[in-house]
PDB file of C-alpha atoms in Angstrom:
ATOM      1  CA  MET A   5       6.878 -10.259 -30.910  1.00 59.00           C
ATOM      2  CA  GLU A   6       3.320 -10.229 -32.241  1.00 64.00           C
ATOM      3  CA  ARG A   7       3.155 -13.928 -32.959  1.00 68.00           C
ATOM      4  CA  PHE A   8       4.718 -14.676 -29.450  1.00 56.00           C
ATOM      5  CA  LYS A   9       2.304 -12.084 -27.873  1.00 55.00           C
ATOM      6  CA  ASN A  10      -0.498 -14.058 -29.626  1.00 61.00           C
ATOM      7  CA  SER A  11       0.485 -17.860 -28.765  1.00 63.00           C
ATOM      8  CA  LEU A  12      -1.624 -19.695 -25.965  1.00 63.00           C
ATOM      9  CA  TYR A  13       1.613 -20.188 -24.071  1.00 59.00           C
ATOM     10  CA  ALA A  14       2.308 -16.562 -23.638  1.00 54.00           C
ATOM     11  CA  ARG A  15      -1.416 -15.957 -22.539  1.00 58.00           C
ATOM     12  CA  GLN A  16      -1.274 -18.816 -20.164  1.00 60.00           C
ATOM     13  CA  VAL A  17       1.747 -17.595 -18.459  1.00 57.00           C
ATOM     14  CA  PHE A  18       1.985 -13.931 -18.886  1.00 59.00           C
ATOM     15  CA  TRP A  19      -1.569 -12.619 -18.982  1.00 69.00           C
ATOM     16  CA  GLY A  20      -3.916 -12.855 -16.056  1.00 74.00           C
ATOM     17  CA  SER A  21      -7.904 -12.990 -15.974  1.00 80.00           C
ATOM     18  CA  PRO A  22      -8.880  -9.545 -14.905  1.00 84.00           C
ATOM     19  CA  VAL A  23     -11.453 -11.779 -12.277  1.00 88.00           C
ATOM     20  CA  THR A  24      -8.348 -12.692 -10.701  1.00 88.00           C
ATOM     21  CA  PHE A  25      -6.738  -9.372 -10.701  1.00 90.00           C
ATOM     22  CA  GLY A  26      -9.835  -7.810  -9.132  1.00 92.00           C
ATOM     23  CA  VAL A  27      -9.944 -10.724  -6.699  1.00 92.00           C
ATOM     24  CA  ALA A  28      -6.413  -9.888  -5.871  1.00 92.00           C
ATOM     25  CA  ARG A  29      -6.893  -6.066  -5.350  1.00 95.00           C
ATOM     26  CA  VAL A  30     -10.028  -6.398  -3.084  1.00 96.00           C
ATOM     27  CA  LEU A  31      -7.911  -9.253  -0.656  1.00 96.00           C
ATOM     28  CA  LEU A  32      -4.714  -6.866  -1.009  1.00 96.00           C
ATOM     29  CA  ALA A  33      -6.698  -4.218   0.366  1.00 97.00           C
ATOM     30  CA  LEU A  34      -8.354  -6.041   2.940  1.00 98.00           C
ATOM     31  CA  LEU A  35      -4.924  -7.026   4.358  1.00 97.00           C
ATOM     32  CA  LEU A  36      -3.655  -3.598   4.046  1.00 97.00           C
ATOM     33  CA  LEU A  37      -6.762  -2.329   6.060  1.00 98.00           C
ATOM     34  CA  VAL A  38      -6.193  -5.122   8.882  1.00 97.00           C
ATOM     35  CA  ASP A  39      -2.690  -4.303   9.310  1.00 95.00           C
ATOM     36  CA  VAL A  40      -3.159  -0.469   9.668  1.00 96.00           C
ATOM     37  CA  LEU A  41      -6.170  -0.583  12.028  1.00 95.00           C
ATOM     38  CA  ARG A  42      -4.219  -3.164  14.039  1.00 94.00           C
ATOM     39  CA  ARG A  43      -2.067  -0.207  14.469  1.00 93.00           C
ATOM     40  CA  TRP A  44      -4.454   2.087  15.787  1.00 95.00           C
ATOM     41  CA  PRO A  45      -4.660   1.512  19.465  1.00 95.00           C
ATOM     42  CA  ASP A  46      -0.829   1.971  19.765  1.00 93.00           C
ATOM     43  CA  LEU A  47      -0.567   5.435  17.490  1.00 93.00           C
ATOM     44  CA  ASP A  48       0.363   6.936  20.797  1.00 93.00           C
ATOM     45  CA  VAL A  49       3.311   4.538  21.694  1.00 92.00           C
ATOM     46  CA  TRP A  50       5.081   3.917  18.323  1.00 90.00           C
ATOM     47  CA  TYR A  51       4.119   7.154  16.584  1.00 90.00           C
ATOM     48  CA  THR A  52       4.326  10.131  18.590  1.00 91.00           C
ATOM     49  CA  ASN A  53       6.862  11.721  20.776  1.00 90.00           C
ATOM     50  CA  ALA A  54       5.207  10.962  24.029  1.00 90.00           C
ATOM     51  CA  GLY A  55       5.862   6.973  22.946  1.00 87.00           C
ATOM     52  CA  LEU A  56       8.883   5.102  22.972  1.00 86.00           C
ATOM     53  CA  MET A  57      10.442   6.347  19.779  1.00 81.00           C
ATOM     54  CA  PRO A  58      10.336  10.264  19.763  1.00 85.00           C
ATOM     55  CA  ASN A  59      10.612  11.346  15.812  1.00 79.00           C
ATOM     56  CA  HIS A  60      13.714  13.423  16.917  1.00 76.00           C
ATOM     57  CA  THR A  61      15.195  10.206  18.063  1.00 77.00           C
ATOM     58  CA  MET A  62      14.321   8.555  14.477  1.00 73.00           C
ATOM     59  CA  LEU A  63      15.868  11.809  12.716  1.00 74.00           C
ATOM     60  CA  TRP A  64      19.116  11.990  14.826  1.00 77.00           C
ATOM     61  CA  ALA A  65      19.791   8.028  14.969  1.00 72.00           C
ATOM     62  CA  PRO A  66      17.901   6.958  11.821  1.00 69.00           C
ATOM     63  CA  GLN A  67      17.225   2.696  12.158  1.00 70.00           C
ATOM     64  CA  ALA A  68      17.700   2.656   8.638  1.00 69.00           C
ATOM     65  CA  LYS A  69      19.990   4.602   6.023  1.00 73.00           C
ATOM     66  CA  LEU A  70      17.397   4.939   3.843  1.00 74.00           C
ATOM     67  CA  GLY A  71      14.167   5.185   5.535  1.00 75.00           C
ATOM     68  CA  PHE A  72      11.503   7.594   4.749  1.00 82.00           C
ATOM     69  CA  SER A  73       8.324   8.154   6.682  1.00 85.00           C
ATOM     70  CA  ILE A  74       5.837  10.861   6.610  1.00 90.00           C
ATOM     71  CA  PHE A  75       5.332   9.758  10.599  1.00 89.00           C
ATOM     72  CA  TYR A  76       8.908  11.435  10.873  1.00 85.00           C
ATOM     73  CA  GLY A  77       7.148  14.920  11.256  1.00 86.00           C
ATOM     74  CA  VAL A  78       4.507  13.807  13.391  1.00 88.00           C
ATOM     75  CA  SER A  79       4.679  14.686  17.425  1.00 89.00           C
ATOM     76  CA  GLU A  80       1.270  14.345  18.637  1.00 94.00           C
ATOM     77  CA  LEU A  81      -1.475  11.907  18.585  1.00 95.00           C
ATOM     78  CA  HIS A  82      -4.106  13.444  16.764  1.00 96.00           C
ATOM     79  CA  GLU A  83      -1.584  14.097  13.911  1.00 95.00           C
ATOM     80  CA  ALA A  84      -0.906  10.554  13.644  1.00 95.00           C
ATOM     81  CA  ARG A  85      -4.247   9.628  13.881  1.00 97.00           C
ATOM     82  CA  PHE A  86      -4.752  12.199  10.897  1.00 97.00           C
ATOM     83  CA  PHE A  87      -2.125  10.410   8.714  1.00 97.00           C
ATOM     84  CA  VAL A  88      -3.482   6.933   9.306  1.00 97.00           C
ATOM     85  CA  GLY A  89      -6.942   8.414   8.761  1.00 97.00           C
ATOM     86  CA  LEU A  90      -5.260   9.428   5.101  1.00 98.00           C
ATOM     87  CA  ILE A  91      -3.908   5.745   4.960  1.00 98.00           C
ATOM     88  CA  VAL A  92      -7.051   4.240   5.344  1.00 98.00           C
ATOM     89  CA  LEU A  93      -8.867   6.355   2.698  1.00 98.00           C
ATOM     90  CA  VAL A  94      -5.889   5.137   0.434  1.00 98.00           C
ATOM     91  CA  TYR A  95      -6.618   1.593   1.324  1.00 98.00           C
ATOM     92  CA  LEU A  96     -10.395   2.105   0.709  1.00 97.00           C
ATOM     93  CA  GLY A  97      -9.548   3.912  -2.962  1.00 97.00           C
ATOM     94  CA  LEU A  98      -7.688   0.649  -3.620  1.00 96.00           C
ATOM     95  CA  LEU A  99     -10.296  -1.324  -2.396  1.00 96.00           C
ATOM     96  CA  LEU A 100     -13.150  -0.333  -4.279  1.00 96.00           C
ATOM     97  CA  GLY A 101     -10.906   0.459  -7.608  1.00 94.00           C
ATOM     98  CA  TRP A 102     -10.856   4.333  -7.757  1.00 96.00           C
ATOM     99  CA  LYS A 103      -8.118   5.415  -9.630  1.00 95.00           C
ATOM    100  CA  THR A 104      -6.189   2.316  -9.166  1.00 94.00           C
ATOM    101  CA  LYS A 105      -2.846   2.458 -10.449  1.00 95.00           C
ATOM    102  CA  LEU A 106      -2.470   5.582  -8.519  1.00 96.00           C
ATOM    103  CA  MET A 107      -4.072   4.346  -5.281  1.00 97.00           C
ATOM    104  CA  GLN A 108      -1.547   1.296  -5.828  1.00 97.00           C
ATOM    105  CA  LEU A 109       1.482   3.681  -5.440  1.00 96.00           C
ATOM    106  CA  LEU A 110       0.161   5.379  -2.819  1.00 97.00           C
ATOM    107  CA  ALA A 111      -0.780   2.147  -0.633  1.00 97.00           C
ATOM    108  CA  LEU A 112       3.075   0.946  -1.342  1.00 96.00           C
ATOM    109  CA  ALA A 113       4.143   4.943   0.310  1.00 96.00           C
ATOM    110  CA  ALA A 114       2.015   4.365   2.756  1.00 97.00           C
ATOM    111  CA  GLN A 115       2.835   0.924   3.805  1.00 96.00           C
ATOM    112  CA  LEU A 116       6.853   1.813   3.359  1.00 93.00           C
ATOM    113  CA  SER A 117       6.049   4.924   5.738  1.00 93.00           C
ATOM    114  CA  LEU A 118       4.307   2.952   8.348  1.00 93.00           C
ATOM    115  CA  ASN A 119       7.456   0.502   8.452  1.00 91.00           C
ATOM    116  CA  CYS A 120      10.051   2.812   8.108  1.00 87.00           C
ATOM    117  CA  ARG A 121       8.794   4.812  11.320  1.00 85.00           C
ATOM    118  CA  ILE A 122       9.460   1.758  13.684  1.00 84.00           C
ATOM    119  CA  HIS A 123      11.656  -0.562  12.190  1.00 80.00           C
ATOM    120  CA  TYR A 124      12.350  -2.192  15.342  1.00 80.00           C
ATOM    121  CA  LEU A 125       9.059  -3.617  14.911  1.00 81.00           C
ATOM    122  CA  THR A 126       8.979  -5.213  11.345  1.00 85.00           C
ATOM    123  CA  ASN A 127       8.978  -8.418  10.514  1.00 89.00           C
ATOM    124  CA  GLY A 128       9.175 -10.947   7.458  1.00 91.00           C
ATOM    125  CA  GLY A 129       5.617 -10.031   6.836  1.00 91.00           C
ATOM    126  CA  ASP A 130       5.709  -6.649   6.531  1.00 91.00           C
ATOM    127  CA  ASN A 131       8.755  -6.963   3.987  1.00 91.00           C
ATOM    128  CA  ALA A 132       6.696  -9.434   1.836  1.00 94.00           C
ATOM    129  CA  LEU A 133       3.888  -7.297   1.823  1.00 94.00           C
ATOM    130  CA  SER A 134       5.825  -4.347   0.809  1.00 93.00           C
ATOM    131  CA  VAL A 135       7.582  -6.577  -1.926  1.00 94.00           C
ATOM    132  CA  LEU A 136       4.054  -7.921  -2.904  1.00 94.00           C
ATOM    133  CA  LEU A 137       2.988  -3.840  -3.201  1.00 95.00           C
ATOM    134  CA  VAL A 138       5.904  -3.548  -5.483  1.00 95.00           C
ATOM    135  CA  TRP A 139       5.334  -6.147  -7.711  1.00 93.00           C
ATOM    136  CA  THR A 140       1.458  -5.830  -8.096  1.00 92.00           C
ATOM    137  CA  ALA A 141       2.262  -1.981  -9.232  1.00 91.00           C
ATOM    138  CA  PHE A 142       3.106  -3.532 -12.751  1.00 89.00           C
ATOM    139  CA  LEU A 143      -0.518  -5.491 -12.816  1.00 88.00           C
ATOM    140  CA  PRO A 144      -3.932  -4.085 -14.192  1.00 90.00           C
ATOM    141  CA  LEU A 145      -5.684  -4.601 -10.830  1.00 90.00           C
ATOM    142  CA  GLY A 146      -8.417  -2.212 -11.551  1.00 90.00           C
ATOM    143  CA  GLU A 147      -9.739  -4.098 -14.798  1.00 87.00           C
ATOM    144  CA  TRP A 148     -12.691  -5.946 -12.889  1.00 87.00           C
ATOM    145  CA  LEU A 149     -14.965  -5.027 -10.162  1.00 89.00           C
ATOM    146  CA  SER A 150     -13.671  -1.547  -9.619  1.00 92.00           C
ATOM    147  CA  ILE A 151     -14.869   1.894  -9.749  1.00 92.00           C
ATOM    148  CA  ASP A 152     -12.531   2.520 -12.734  1.00 91.00           C
ATOM    149  CA  SER A 153     -13.998  -0.312 -14.769  1.00 90.00           C
ATOM    150  CA  LEU A 154     -17.637   0.911 -14.450  1.00 92.00           C
ATOM    151  CA  ARG A 155     -16.510   4.161 -15.302  1.00 91.00           C
ATOM    152  CA  ARG A 156     -15.092   2.968 -18.547  1.00 90.00           C
ATOM    153  CA  ALA A 157     -17.824   0.709 -19.357  1.00 89.00           C
ATOM    154  CA  MET A 158     -20.210   3.664 -19.024  1.00 92.00           C
ATOM    155  CA  ARG A 159     -17.866   5.644 -21.657  1.00 89.00           C
ATOM    156  CA  HIS A 160     -18.175   3.237 -23.930  1.00 83.00           C
TER     157      HIS A 160
END
């Protein structure tokens, strides 16, 4: 196994550059920020009880059997804005590379939560973004251009 890990083929196929992973993390976080901020003007329509899909309807007649969303408990606009604000903070943490692995997992949970609340509006792009977040959870995205890498360098 050690011989395979050190082979040129294995390094080219299975190991990526920390620079590439750092740039991918930044671009992914920017994409997530754009996605959540485009929802901001319509929070009252899609994420509150005053809108088209009240949370009690979503709980009693769910659109998907295995869906979960933190927005199921949201009734008012200020509550929806609070949770979207938390999601923005998670995405900013991912952008800056602060506690990157945790932020990757929280970003996945946040994206799924946004999509599961209003399943009718999701499309292939939302699904692809969720799958991308699942796969990048296994990658070391905080190895370069991140607060984590800066802290690691200062420790040594």
